[in-house]
């Protein structure tokens, strides 16, 4: 088998797995037992946490926090940033195009499998949600077979 045939078979297998996952999720959702969100594009190599990552992909994992969350902070009474749950995280590739989207869990954590390369992690600011702006650009270099960890900090505007 040629490399291109193997790559094609892997792509088809990924699509079949995704189809089976969606069918199972739809069955559970229709039964009122669960909901499943699938985001990102298969071409970008995204997958859901807990599934296998191929040797040709790496994992970008991170936390989204917001601070300050207290109007007054003292050395003896610190007010650390708080986790930001259920928040969209965009992964930008070349030319700042969105190649994957993740959603933080209840502890502000996200994880996505990506092809090796340089990425920028952003959290879109939306009215009514915590965070007035992202404190700084978060860059990540993903390596095949490795986990790259980042932290995104949102400014709440409390001073």
PDB file of N, CA and C in Angstrom, residues 39-47 60 88-93 97-103 110-115 119-122 124:
ATOM      1  N   UNK A  39     -17.064  20.065  17.361  1.00  0.00           N
ATOM      2  CA  UNK A  39     -16.652  21.290  16.693  1.00  0.00           C
ATOM      3  C   UNK A  39     -15.296  21.090  16.058  1.00  0.00           C
ATOM      4  N   UNK A  40     -14.908  22.037  15.232  1.00  0.00           N
ATOM      5  CA  UNK A  40     -13.638  21.935  14.530  1.00  0.00           C
ATOM      6  C   UNK A  40     -13.842  21.205  13.212  1.00  0.00           C
ATOM      7  N   UNK A  41     -12.776  21.106  12.440  1.00  0.00           N
ATOM      8  CA  UNK A  41     -12.875  20.410  11.164  1.00  0.00           C
ATOM      9  C   UNK A  41     -11.956  19.204  11.191  1.00  0.00           C
ATOM     10  N   UNK A  42     -12.391  18.138  10.571  1.00  0.00           N
ATOM     11  CA  UNK A  42     -11.572  16.937  10.530  1.00  0.00           C
ATOM     12  C   UNK A  42     -10.212  17.196   9.915  1.00  0.00           C
ATOM     13  N   UNK A  43     -10.141  18.133   8.980  1.00  0.00           N
ATOM     14  CA  UNK A  43      -8.876  18.443   8.325  1.00  0.00           C
ATOM     15  C   UNK A  43      -7.865  19.012   9.303  1.00  0.00           C
ATOM     16  N   UNK A  44      -8.356  19.706  10.336  1.00  0.00           N
ATOM     17  CA  UNK A  44      -7.450  20.295  11.315  1.00  0.00           C
ATOM     18  C   UNK A  44      -6.988  19.250  12.320  1.00  0.00           C
ATOM     19  N   UNK A  45      -7.608  18.088  12.322  1.00  0.00           N
ATOM     20  CA  UNK A  45      -7.190  17.029  13.223  1.00  0.00           C
ATOM     21  C   UNK A  45      -7.776  17.161  14.605  1.00  0.00           C
ATOM     22  N   UNK A  46      -8.955  17.734  14.746  1.00  0.00           N
ATOM     23  CA  UNK A  46      -9.549  17.895  16.057  1.00  0.00           C
ATOM     24  C   UNK A  46     -10.175  16.593  16.510  1.00  0.00           C
ATOM     25  N   UNK A  47     -10.252  16.424  17.806  1.00  0.00           N
ATOM     26  CA  UNK A  47     -11.020  15.324  18.359  1.00  0.00           C
ATOM     27  C   UNK A  47     -11.484  15.727  19.749  1.00  0.00           C
ATOM     28  N   UNK A  60      -3.163  20.103  22.152  1.00  0.00           N
ATOM     29  CA  UNK A  60      -3.103  21.433  22.754  1.00  0.00           C
ATOM     30  C   UNK A  60      -4.115  21.428  23.878  1.00  0.00           C
ATOM     31  N   UNK A  88     -16.131  29.402  24.718  1.00  0.00           N
ATOM     32  CA  UNK A  88     -15.561  29.043  23.429  1.00  0.00           C
ATOM     33  C   UNK A  88     -14.086  29.433  23.381  1.00  0.00           C
ATOM     34  N   UNK A  89     -13.276  28.547  22.830  1.00  0.00           N
ATOM     35  CA  UNK A  89     -11.851  28.796  22.619  1.00  0.00           C
ATOM     36  C   UNK A  89     -11.571  28.548  21.145  1.00  0.00           C
ATOM     37  N   UNK A  90     -11.014  29.545  20.473  1.00  0.00           N
ATOM     38  CA  UNK A  90     -10.678  29.404  19.056  1.00  0.00           C
ATOM     39  C   UNK A  90      -9.185  29.166  18.900  1.00  0.00           C
ATOM     40  N   UNK A  91      -8.831  28.215  18.053  1.00  0.00           N
ATOM     41  CA  UNK A  91      -7.441  27.921  17.743  1.00  0.00           C
ATOM     42  C   UNK A  91      -7.200  28.442  16.326  1.00  0.00           C
ATOM     43  N   UNK A  92      -6.277  29.398  16.218  1.00  0.00           N
ATOM     44  CA  UNK A  92      -5.982  30.014  14.931  1.00  0.00           C
ATOM     45  C   UNK A  92      -4.692  29.450  14.366  1.00  0.00           C
ATOM     46  N   UNK A  93      -4.702  29.161  13.075  1.00  0.00           N
ATOM     47  CA  UNK A  93      -3.516  28.661  12.393  1.00  0.00           C
ATOM     48  C   UNK A  93      -2.920  29.752  11.533  1.00  0.00           C
ATOM     49  N   UNK A  97      -6.552  32.102  10.582  1.00  0.00           N
ATOM     50  CA  UNK A  97      -7.788  31.392  10.268  1.00  0.00           C
ATOM     51  C   UNK A  97      -8.100  30.409  11.394  1.00  0.00           C
ATOM     52  N   UNK A  98      -9.367  30.317  11.796  1.00  0.00           N
ATOM     53  CA  UNK A  98      -9.776  29.377  12.837  1.00  0.00           C
ATOM     54  C   UNK A  98      -9.692  27.962  12.271  1.00  0.00           C
ATOM     55  N   UNK A  99      -8.864  27.112  12.910  1.00  0.00           N
ATOM     56  CA  UNK A  99      -8.716  25.727  12.461  1.00  0.00           C
ATOM     57  C   UNK A  99      -9.415  24.755  13.396  1.00  0.00           C
ATOM     58  N   UNK A 100      -9.729  25.198  14.621  1.00  0.00           N
ATOM     59  CA  UNK A 100     -10.438  24.347  15.575  1.00  0.00           C
ATOM     60  C   UNK A 100     -11.103  25.225  16.620  1.00  0.00           C
ATOM     61  N   UNK A 101     -12.174  24.707  17.185  1.00  0.00           N
ATOM     62  CA  UNK A 101     -12.885  25.380  18.265  1.00  0.00           C
ATOM     63  C   UNK A 101     -13.126  24.366  19.364  1.00  0.00           C
ATOM     64  N   UNK A 102     -12.919  24.786  20.600  1.00  0.00           N
ATOM     65  CA  UNK A 102     -13.173  23.929  21.756  1.00  0.00           C
ATOM     66  C   UNK A 102     -14.045  24.710  22.726  1.00  0.00           C
ATOM     67  N   UNK A 103     -14.595  24.029  23.707  1.00  0.00           N
ATOM     68  CA  UNK A 103     -15.376  24.664  24.762  1.00  0.00           C
ATOM     69  C   UNK A 103     -14.802  24.215  26.094  1.00  0.00           C
ATOM     70  N   UNK A 110      -9.699  22.954  28.506  1.00  0.00           N
ATOM     71  CA  UNK A 110     -10.018  22.497  27.152  1.00  0.00           C
ATOM     72  C   UNK A 110      -8.854  21.683  26.628  1.00  0.00           C
ATOM     73  N   UNK A 111      -9.132  20.869  25.610  1.00  0.00           N
ATOM     74  CA  UNK A 111      -8.102  20.046  24.993  1.00  0.00           C
ATOM     75  C   UNK A 111      -8.543  19.726  23.571  1.00  0.00           C
ATOM     76  N   UNK A 112      -7.589  19.785  22.639  1.00  0.00           N
ATOM     77  CA  UNK A 112      -7.902  19.504  21.239  1.00  0.00           C
ATOM     78  C   UNK A 112      -6.666  18.913  20.567  1.00  0.00           C
ATOM     79  N   UNK A 113      -6.876  17.938  19.691  1.00  0.00           N
ATOM     80  CA  UNK A 113      -5.783  17.335  18.925  1.00  0.00           C
ATOM     81  C   UNK A 113      -5.587  18.140  17.647  1.00  0.00           C
ATOM     82  N   UNK A 114      -4.325  18.427  17.335  1.00  0.00           N
ATOM     83  CA  UNK A 114      -4.004  19.246  16.172  1.00  0.00           C
ATOM     84  C   UNK A 114      -2.798  18.685  15.432  1.00  0.00           C
ATOM     85  N   UNK A 115      -2.704  19.049  14.178  1.00  0.00           N
ATOM     86  CA  UNK A 115      -1.504  18.734  13.408  1.00  0.00           C
ATOM     87  C   UNK A 115      -0.358  19.564  13.977  1.00  0.00           C
ATOM     88  N   UNK A 119       0.313  27.830  16.535  1.00  0.00           N
ATOM     89  CA  UNK A 119      -1.071  28.251  16.676  1.00  0.00           C
ATOM     90  C   UNK A 119      -1.173  29.429  17.635  1.00  0.00           C
ATOM     91  N   UNK A 120      -2.275  30.162  17.524  1.00  0.00           N
ATOM     92  CA  UNK A 120      -2.619  31.219  18.470  1.00  0.00           C
ATOM     93  C   UNK A 120      -3.952  30.826  19.091  1.00  0.00           C
ATOM     94  N   UNK A 121      -4.045  30.953  20.409  1.00  0.00           N
ATOM     95  CA  UNK A 121      -5.254  30.579  21.138  1.00  0.00           C
ATOM     96  C   UNK A 121      -5.977  31.856  21.559  1.00  0.00           C
ATOM     97  N   UNK A 122      -7.252  31.955  21.202  1.00  0.00           N
ATOM     98  CA  UNK A 122      -8.041  33.134  21.570  1.00  0.00           C
ATOM     99  C   UNK A 122      -9.376  32.717  22.162  1.00  0.00           C
ATOM    100  N   UNK A 124     -12.992  34.372  22.243  1.00  0.00           N
ATOM    101  CA  UNK A 124     -13.792  35.495  21.765  1.00  0.00           C
ATOM    102  C   UNK A 124     -14.528  36.174  22.924  1.00  0.00           C
TER     103      UNK A 124
END
